[in-house]
PDB file of C-alpha atoms in Angstrom:
ATOM      1  CA  UNK Z 915     -16.171  19.434 -18.560  1.00 52.00           C
ATOM      2  CA  UNK Z 916     -13.986  16.553 -17.654  1.00 51.00           C
ATOM      3  CA  UNK Z 917     -10.769  18.650 -18.006  1.00 57.00           C
ATOM      4  CA  UNK Z 918     -12.376  21.320 -15.881  1.00 60.00           C
ATOM      5  CA  UNK Z 919     -13.069  18.800 -13.167  1.00 58.00           C
ATOM      6  CA  UNK Z 920      -9.476  17.495 -13.345  1.00 62.00           C
ATOM      7  CA  UNK Z 921      -8.177  21.044 -13.100  1.00 61.00           C
ATOM      8  CA  UNK Z 922     -10.179  21.642  -9.994  1.00 68.00           C
ATOM      9  CA  UNK Z 923      -9.217  18.234  -8.530  1.00 74.00           C
ATOM     10  CA  UNK Z 924      -5.570  18.906  -9.194  1.00 77.00           C
ATOM     11  CA  UNK Z 925      -5.927  22.395  -7.553  1.00 81.00           C
ATOM     12  CA  UNK Z 926      -7.237  20.772  -4.408  1.00 87.00           C
ATOM     13  CA  UNK Z 927      -5.239  17.509  -4.244  1.00 89.00           C
ATOM     14  CA  UNK Z 928      -1.903  19.191  -5.185  1.00 91.00           C
ATOM     15  CA  UNK Z 929      -2.409  22.034  -2.640  1.00 92.00           C
ATOM     16  CA  UNK Z 930       0.634  21.998  -0.457  1.00 94.00           C
ATOM     17  CA  UNK Z 931      -1.442  22.122   2.738  1.00 95.00           C
ATOM     18  CA  UNK Z 932      -3.369  19.136   1.631  1.00 95.00           C
ATOM     19  CA  UNK Z 933      -0.115  17.334   0.737  1.00 97.00           C
ATOM     20  CA  UNK Z 934       1.421  18.174   4.054  1.00 97.00           C
ATOM     21  CA  UNK Z 935      -1.671  16.946   5.869  1.00 96.00           C
ATOM     22  CA  UNK Z 936      -1.500  13.686   3.897  1.00 96.00           C
ATOM     23  CA  UNK Z 937       2.217  13.398   4.575  1.00 97.00           C
ATOM     24  CA  UNK Z 938       1.921  13.900   8.303  1.00 97.00           C
ATOM     25  CA  UNK Z 939      -1.176  11.602   8.689  1.00 96.00           C
ATOM     26  CA  UNK Z 940       0.384   8.805   6.671  1.00 97.00           C
ATOM     27  CA  UNK Z 941       3.704   9.186   8.566  1.00 97.00           C
ATOM     28  CA  UNK Z 942       1.863   8.838  11.861  1.00 97.00           C
ATOM     29  CA  UNK Z 943      -0.115   5.902  10.472  1.00 95.00           C
ATOM     30  CA  UNK Z 944       3.100   4.265   9.315  1.00 97.00           C
ATOM     31  CA  UNK Z 945       4.713   4.590  12.771  1.00 97.00           C
ATOM     32  CA  UNK Z 946       1.658   3.209  14.439  1.00 96.00           C
ATOM     33  CA  UNK Z 947       1.536   0.357  11.972  1.00 95.00           C
ATOM     34  CA  UNK Z 948       5.085  -0.654  12.753  1.00 97.00           C
ATOM     35  CA  UNK Z 949       4.177  -0.493  16.453  1.00 96.00           C
ATOM     36  CA  UNK Z 950       1.182  -2.725  15.736  1.00 94.00           C
ATOM     37  CA  UNK Z 951       3.475  -5.324  14.228  1.00 96.00           C
ATOM     38  CA  UNK Z 952       5.996  -5.219  17.161  1.00 96.00           C
ATOM     39  CA  UNK Z 953       5.038  -8.687  18.569  1.00 96.00           C
ATOM     40  CA  UNK Z 954       5.402 -10.351  15.155  1.00 97.00           C
ATOM     41  CA  UNK Z 955       8.623  -8.479  14.469  1.00 97.00           C
ATOM     42  CA  UNK Z 956      10.119  -9.607  17.731  1.00 97.00           C
ATOM     43  CA  UNK Z 957       8.996 -13.196  17.142  1.00 97.00           C
ATOM     44  CA  UNK Z 958      10.412 -13.194  13.638  1.00 97.00           C
ATOM     45  CA  UNK Z 959      13.677 -11.663  14.851  1.00 96.00           C
ATOM     46  CA  UNK Z 960      14.002 -14.369  17.572  1.00 97.00           C
ATOM     47  CA  UNK Z 961      12.951 -17.450  15.379  1.00 96.00           C
ATOM     48  CA  UNK Z 962      13.685 -16.630  11.709  1.00 97.00           C
ATOM     49  CA  UNK Z 963      16.688 -15.496   9.680  1.00 97.00           C
ATOM     50  CA  UNK Z 964      17.229 -11.755   9.958  1.00 96.00           C
ATOM     51  CA  UNK Z 965      16.655 -11.071   6.252  1.00 97.00           C
ATOM     52  CA  UNK Z 966      12.955 -12.027   6.717  1.00 97.00           C
ATOM     53  CA  UNK Z 967      12.281  -9.054   8.947  1.00 96.00           C
ATOM     54  CA  UNK Z 968      11.731  -6.712   6.076  1.00 96.00           C
ATOM     55  CA  UNK Z 969       8.845  -8.891   4.752  1.00 97.00           C
ATOM     56  CA  UNK Z 970       6.872  -8.888   8.051  1.00 97.00           C
ATOM     57  CA  UNK Z 971       5.184  -5.385   8.335  1.00 96.00           C
ATOM     58  CA  UNK Z 972       3.216  -5.400   5.105  1.00 96.00           C
ATOM     59  CA  UNK Z 973       0.729  -2.523   5.589  1.00 96.00           C
ATOM     60  CA  UNK Z 974       3.072  -0.108   7.262  1.00 97.00           C
ATOM     61  CA  UNK Z 975       5.662  -0.552   4.621  1.00 97.00           C
ATOM     62  CA  UNK Z 976       2.974   0.183   1.960  1.00 98.00           C
ATOM     63  CA  UNK Z 977       2.069   3.292   3.953  1.00 97.00           C
ATOM     64  CA  UNK Z 978       5.790   4.236   4.112  1.00 98.00           C
ATOM     65  CA  UNK Z 979       5.981   4.009   0.304  1.00 98.00           C
ATOM     66  CA  UNK Z 980       2.982   6.361  -0.108  1.00 98.00           C
ATOM     67  CA  UNK Z 981       4.349   8.710   2.549  1.00 98.00           C
ATOM     68  CA  UNK Z 982       7.653   9.016   0.594  1.00 98.00           C
ATOM     69  CA  UNK Z 983       5.685   9.380  -2.667  1.00 98.00           C
ATOM     70  CA  UNK Z 984       3.798  12.401  -1.095  1.00 98.00           C
ATOM     71  CA  UNK Z 985       7.196  13.881  -0.010  1.00 97.00           C
ATOM     72  CA  UNK Z 986       8.368  13.624  -3.667  1.00 97.00           C
ATOM     73  CA  UNK Z 987       5.230  15.599  -4.675  1.00 97.00           C
ATOM     74  CA  UNK Z 988       6.150  18.264  -2.162  1.00 97.00           C
ATOM     75  CA  UNK Z 989       9.834  18.319  -3.154  1.00 97.00           C
ATOM     76  CA  UNK Z 990      10.286  16.938  -6.713  1.00 96.00           C
ATOM     77  CA  UNK Z 991      13.827  15.616  -7.227  1.00 94.00           C
ATOM     78  CA  UNK Z 992      15.981  17.149  -9.928  1.00 93.00           C
ATOM     79  CA  UNK Z 993      18.705  14.593 -10.496  1.00 95.00           C
ATOM     80  CA  UNK Z 994      17.974  11.686 -12.863  1.00 94.00           C
ATOM     81  CA  UNK Z 995      18.944   9.118 -10.277  1.00 96.00           C
ATOM     82  CA  UNK Z 996      16.395  10.437  -7.779  1.00 96.00           C
ATOM     83  CA  UNK Z 997      13.771  10.731 -10.507  1.00 96.00           C
ATOM     84  CA  UNK Z 998      14.147   6.981 -11.220  1.00 97.00           C
ATOM     85  CA  UNK Z 999      13.942   6.198  -7.409  1.00 97.00           C
ATOM     86  CA  UNK Z1000      10.827   8.366  -7.238  1.00 98.00           C
ATOM     87  CA  UNK Z1001       9.188   6.416 -10.056  1.00 97.00           C
ATOM     88  CA  UNK Z1002       9.895   3.049  -8.280  1.00 98.00           C
ATOM     89  CA  UNK Z1003       8.702   4.351  -4.921  1.00 98.00           C
ATOM     90  CA  UNK Z1004       5.474   5.639  -6.481  1.00 98.00           C
ATOM     91  CA  UNK Z1005       4.896   2.287  -8.232  1.00 97.00           C
ATOM     92  CA  UNK Z1006       5.401   0.478  -4.926  1.00 98.00           C
ATOM     93  CA  UNK Z1007       3.082   2.890  -3.166  1.00 98.00           C
ATOM     94  CA  UNK Z1008       0.326   2.356  -5.687  1.00 98.00           C
ATOM     95  CA  UNK Z1009       0.408  -1.484  -5.914  1.00 98.00           C
ATOM     96  CA  UNK Z1010       1.119  -2.137  -2.150  1.00 98.00           C
ATOM     97  CA  UNK Z1011      -1.326   0.403  -0.811  1.00 98.00           C
ATOM     98  CA  UNK Z1012      -4.156  -0.918  -2.991  1.00 98.00           C
ATOM     99  CA  UNK Z1013      -3.239  -4.529  -2.225  1.00 98.00           C
ATOM    100  CA  UNK Z1014      -2.889  -4.341   1.492  1.00 98.00           C
ATOM    101  CA  UNK Z1015      -5.753  -1.886   1.959  1.00 97.00           C
ATOM    102  CA  UNK Z1016      -8.193  -4.318   0.233  1.00 98.00           C
ATOM    103  CA  UNK Z1017      -6.507  -7.372   1.810  1.00 98.00           C
ATOM    104  CA  UNK Z1018      -6.899  -6.219   5.439  1.00 97.00           C
ATOM    105  CA  UNK Z1019     -10.613  -5.308   4.980  1.00 97.00           C
ATOM    106  CA  UNK Z1020     -11.260  -8.590   3.222  1.00 97.00           C
ATOM    107  CA  UNK Z1021      -9.616 -10.588   6.029  1.00 97.00           C
ATOM    108  CA  UNK Z1022     -11.549  -8.837   8.679  1.00 97.00           C
ATOM    109  CA  UNK Z1023     -14.819  -9.264   6.886  1.00 96.00           C
ATOM    110  CA  UNK Z1024     -14.083 -12.923   6.129  1.00 97.00           C
ATOM    111  CA  UNK Z1025     -13.158 -13.573   9.738  1.00 96.00           C
ATOM    112  CA  UNK Z1026     -16.414 -12.040  10.825  1.00 95.00           C
ATOM    113  CA  UNK Z1027     -18.360 -14.205   8.309  1.00 95.00           C
ATOM    114  CA  UNK Z1028     -16.598 -17.261   9.856  1.00 95.00           C
ATOM    115  CA  UNK Z1029     -17.650 -16.288  13.384  1.00 93.00           C
ATOM    116  CA  UNK Z1030     -14.932 -13.960  14.576  1.00 92.00           C
ATOM    117  CA  UNK Z1031     -16.109 -11.209  16.971  1.00 91.00           C
ATOM    118  CA  UNK Z1032     -15.606  -7.614  15.616  1.00 92.00           C
ATOM    119  CA  UNK Z1033     -14.251  -5.056  18.180  1.00 92.00           C
ATOM    120  CA  UNK Z1034     -13.651  -1.332  17.624  1.00 92.00           C
ATOM    121  CA  UNK Z1035     -10.090  -1.913  16.498  1.00 91.00           C
ATOM    122  CA  UNK Z1036     -11.415  -3.878  13.417  1.00 93.00           C
ATOM    123  CA  UNK Z1037     -13.462  -0.954  12.373  1.00 95.00           C
ATOM    124  CA  UNK Z1038     -10.504   1.368  12.837  1.00 94.00           C
ATOM    125  CA  UNK Z1039      -8.365  -0.912  10.751  1.00 94.00           C
ATOM    126  CA  UNK Z1040     -10.992  -1.176   7.981  1.00 96.00           C
ATOM    127  CA  UNK Z1041     -11.357   2.585   7.817  1.00 95.00           C
ATOM    128  CA  UNK Z1042      -7.570   3.214   7.733  1.00 95.00           C
ATOM    129  CA  UNK Z1043      -6.912   0.526   5.159  1.00 96.00           C
ATOM    130  CA  UNK Z1044      -9.750   1.723   2.956  1.00 97.00           C
ATOM    131  CA  UNK Z1045      -8.080   5.142   3.038  1.00 96.00           C
ATOM    132  CA  UNK Z1046      -4.827   3.549   2.017  1.00 96.00           C
ATOM    133  CA  UNK Z1047      -6.275   2.006  -1.191  1.00 97.00           C
ATOM    134  CA  UNK Z1048      -8.382   5.056  -2.125  1.00 96.00           C
ATOM    135  CA  UNK Z1049      -5.671   7.692  -1.692  1.00 96.00           C
ATOM    136  CA  UNK Z1050      -3.223   5.689  -3.675  1.00 96.00           C
ATOM    137  CA  UNK Z1051      -5.618   5.477  -6.660  1.00 95.00           C
ATOM    138  CA  UNK Z1052      -6.503   9.119  -6.310  1.00 94.00           C
ATOM    139  CA  UNK Z1053      -2.944  10.271  -6.551  1.00 95.00           C
ATOM    140  CA  UNK Z1054      -1.955   8.026  -9.513  1.00 94.00           C
ATOM    141  CA  UNK Z1055      -2.612  10.879 -11.976  1.00 91.00           C
ATOM    142  CA  UNK Z1056      -0.060  13.026 -10.138  1.00 93.00           C
ATOM    143  CA  UNK Z1057       2.635  10.369  -9.916  1.00 95.00           C
ATOM    144  CA  UNK Z1058       5.438  10.094 -12.510  1.00 94.00           C
ATOM    145  CA  UNK Z1059       5.555   6.277 -12.393  1.00 93.00           C
ATOM    146  CA  UNK Z1060       4.804   4.223 -15.528  1.00 92.00           C
ATOM    147  CA  UNK Z1061       4.202   0.642 -16.459  1.00 95.00           C
ATOM    148  CA  UNK Z1062       7.820  -0.290 -15.735  1.00 96.00           C
ATOM    149  CA  UNK Z1063       7.579   0.962 -12.116  1.00 97.00           C
ATOM    150  CA  UNK Z1064       4.278  -0.814 -11.609  1.00 97.00           C
ATOM    151  CA  UNK Z1065       5.835  -4.088 -12.920  1.00 98.00           C
ATOM    152  CA  UNK Z1066       8.701  -3.663 -10.444  1.00 98.00           C
ATOM    153  CA  UNK Z1067       6.143  -3.220  -7.715  1.00 98.00           C
ATOM    154  CA  UNK Z1068       4.252  -6.273  -8.884  1.00 98.00           C
ATOM    155  CA  UNK Z1069       7.396  -8.419  -8.698  1.00 98.00           C
ATOM    156  CA  UNK Z1070       8.347  -7.040  -5.227  1.00 98.00           C
ATOM    157  CA  UNK Z1071       4.923  -7.676  -3.822  1.00 98.00           C
ATOM    158  CA  UNK Z1072       4.737 -11.208  -5.290  1.00 98.00           C
ATOM    159  CA  UNK Z1073       8.209 -11.758  -3.650  1.00 98.00           C
ATOM    160  CA  UNK Z1074       6.710 -10.563  -0.398  1.00 98.00           C
ATOM    161  CA  UNK Z1075       3.835 -12.924  -0.810  1.00 98.00           C
ATOM    162  CA  UNK Z1076       6.091 -15.758  -1.503  1.00 98.00           C
ATOM    163  CA  UNK Z1077       8.292 -15.264   1.510  1.00 98.00           C
ATOM    164  CA  UNK Z1078       5.235 -14.772   3.738  1.00 97.00           C
ATOM    165  CA  UNK Z1079       3.605 -18.073   2.837  1.00 97.00           C
ATOM    166  CA  UNK Z1080       6.807 -20.013   2.365  1.00 97.00           C
ATOM    167  CA  UNK Z1081       8.285 -19.184   5.776  1.00 97.00           C
ATOM    168  CA  UNK Z1082       5.117 -18.532   7.687  1.00 96.00           C
ATOM    169  CA  UNK Z1083       5.610 -14.794   8.400  1.00 96.00           C
ATOM    170  CA  UNK Z1084       2.252 -13.617   6.953  1.00 96.00           C
ATOM    171  CA  UNK Z1085       0.255 -11.221   9.135  1.00 95.00           C
ATOM    172  CA  UNK Z1086      -1.315 -12.885  12.142  1.00 94.00           C
ATOM    173  CA  UNK Z1087      -4.743 -14.404  11.277  1.00 95.00           C
ATOM    174  CA  UNK Z1088      -7.487 -15.633  13.630  1.00 93.00           C
ATOM    175  CA  UNK Z1089      -7.818 -19.377  14.106  1.00 93.00           C
ATOM    176  CA  UNK Z1090     -10.903 -19.479  11.905  1.00 95.00           C
ATOM    177  CA  UNK Z1091      -8.924 -17.852   8.994  1.00 96.00           C
ATOM    178  CA  UNK Z1092      -5.771 -19.949   9.598  1.00 96.00           C
ATOM    179  CA  UNK Z1093      -8.016 -23.048   9.047  1.00 96.00           C
ATOM    180  CA  UNK Z1094      -8.386 -21.756   5.478  1.00 96.00           C
ATOM    181  CA  UNK Z1095      -4.826 -20.708   4.940  1.00 97.00           C
ATOM    182  CA  UNK Z1096      -4.548 -22.186   1.422  1.00 97.00           C
ATOM    183  CA  UNK Z1097      -7.547 -20.000   0.337  1.00 97.00           C
ATOM    184  CA  UNK Z1098      -6.020 -16.928   2.013  1.00 97.00           C
ATOM    185  CA  UNK Z1099      -2.743 -17.541   0.290  1.00 98.00           C
ATOM    186  CA  UNK Z1100      -4.304 -17.937  -3.133  1.00 98.00           C
ATOM    187  CA  UNK Z1101      -6.411 -14.761  -2.584  1.00 98.00           C
ATOM    188  CA  UNK Z1102      -3.323 -12.882  -1.523  1.00 98.00           C
ATOM    189  CA  UNK Z1103      -1.301 -13.774  -4.676  1.00 98.00           C
ATOM    190  CA  UNK Z1104      -4.309 -13.023  -6.887  1.00 98.00           C
ATOM    191  CA  UNK Z1105      -5.046  -9.662  -5.151  1.00 98.00           C
ATOM    192  CA  UNK Z1106      -1.418  -8.601  -5.867  1.00 98.00           C
ATOM    193  CA  UNK Z1107      -2.007  -8.930  -9.590  1.00 98.00           C
ATOM    194  CA  UNK Z1108      -5.455  -7.267  -9.374  1.00 98.00           C
ATOM    195  CA  UNK Z1109      -3.900  -4.287  -7.478  1.00 98.00           C
ATOM    196  CA  UNK Z1110      -1.246  -3.905 -10.285  1.00 98.00           C
ATOM    197  CA  UNK Z1111      -4.027  -3.967 -12.857  1.00 97.00           C
ATOM    198  CA  UNK Z1112      -6.100  -1.373 -10.927  1.00 97.00           C
ATOM    199  CA  UNK Z1113      -3.112   0.950 -10.694  1.00 96.00           C
ATOM    200  CA  UNK Z1114      -2.208   0.461 -14.379  1.00 96.00           C
ATOM    201  CA  UNK Z1115      -5.880   1.072 -15.623  1.00 95.00           C
ATOM    202  CA  UNK Z1116      -6.181   4.209 -13.383  1.00 93.00           C
ATOM    203  CA  UNK Z1117      -2.862   5.480 -14.715  1.00 90.00           C
ATOM    204  CA  UNK Z1118      -3.930   4.916 -18.347  1.00 89.00           C
ATOM    205  CA  UNK Z1119      -7.317   6.499 -17.843  1.00 84.00           C
ATOM    206  CA  UNK Z1120      -5.797   9.580 -16.265  1.00 76.00           C
ATOM    207  CA  UNK Z1121      -3.253   9.944 -19.188  1.00 67.00           C
ATOM    208  CA  UNK Z1122      -5.968   9.465 -21.837  1.00 65.00           C
ATOM    209  CA  UNK Z1123      -8.193  12.064 -20.195  1.00 62.00           C
ATOM    210  CA  UNK Z1124      -5.429  14.569 -20.010  1.00 59.00           C
ATOM    211  CA  UNK Z1125      -4.622  14.071 -23.737  1.00 56.00           C
ATOM    212  CA  UNK Z1126      -8.178  14.569 -24.985  1.00 57.00           C
TER     213      UNK Z1126
END
């Protein structure tokens, strides 16, 4: 029964029309995400060393990784070099999409609990970031990445966290959340590891189910 369910799930999720829809929607979301970060990107460009720019747009970059991962599902690479690149991109897509998807929702909810007013943009962000986390975990069984790629993604994301909270280029927070910056920082580092574990467990479960 489980194998039958997985067969139908694969039939739907790996349908090229579905993959193209995911690719286009995530690409548009990625472009909008970079636009959303434009003020912080400009500020960082003007006040920080240029190399820090890459660490500013967290969620859009996660979405970019997932978008490329979907492109690899549509057009699987043949050369060994590109297959290695594919594994790394998929690992980054899983860890960062889960991490920043959950992180954004948590920050919005925490801000509201501290007294921040919620506007429609917050609900839009929570919906889109929930989709980021869910779609990444749903597609883990169809990715080629293994533990090594997930560990690379863990290291990269922890590096991103370190740069963010060492040089103050973390995503803009409300004043109420900034007052609890140490807690936010500790949660961020912990969530990176939790996201890695979630990706690894999902990958292991999917492999074990297929081998039964």
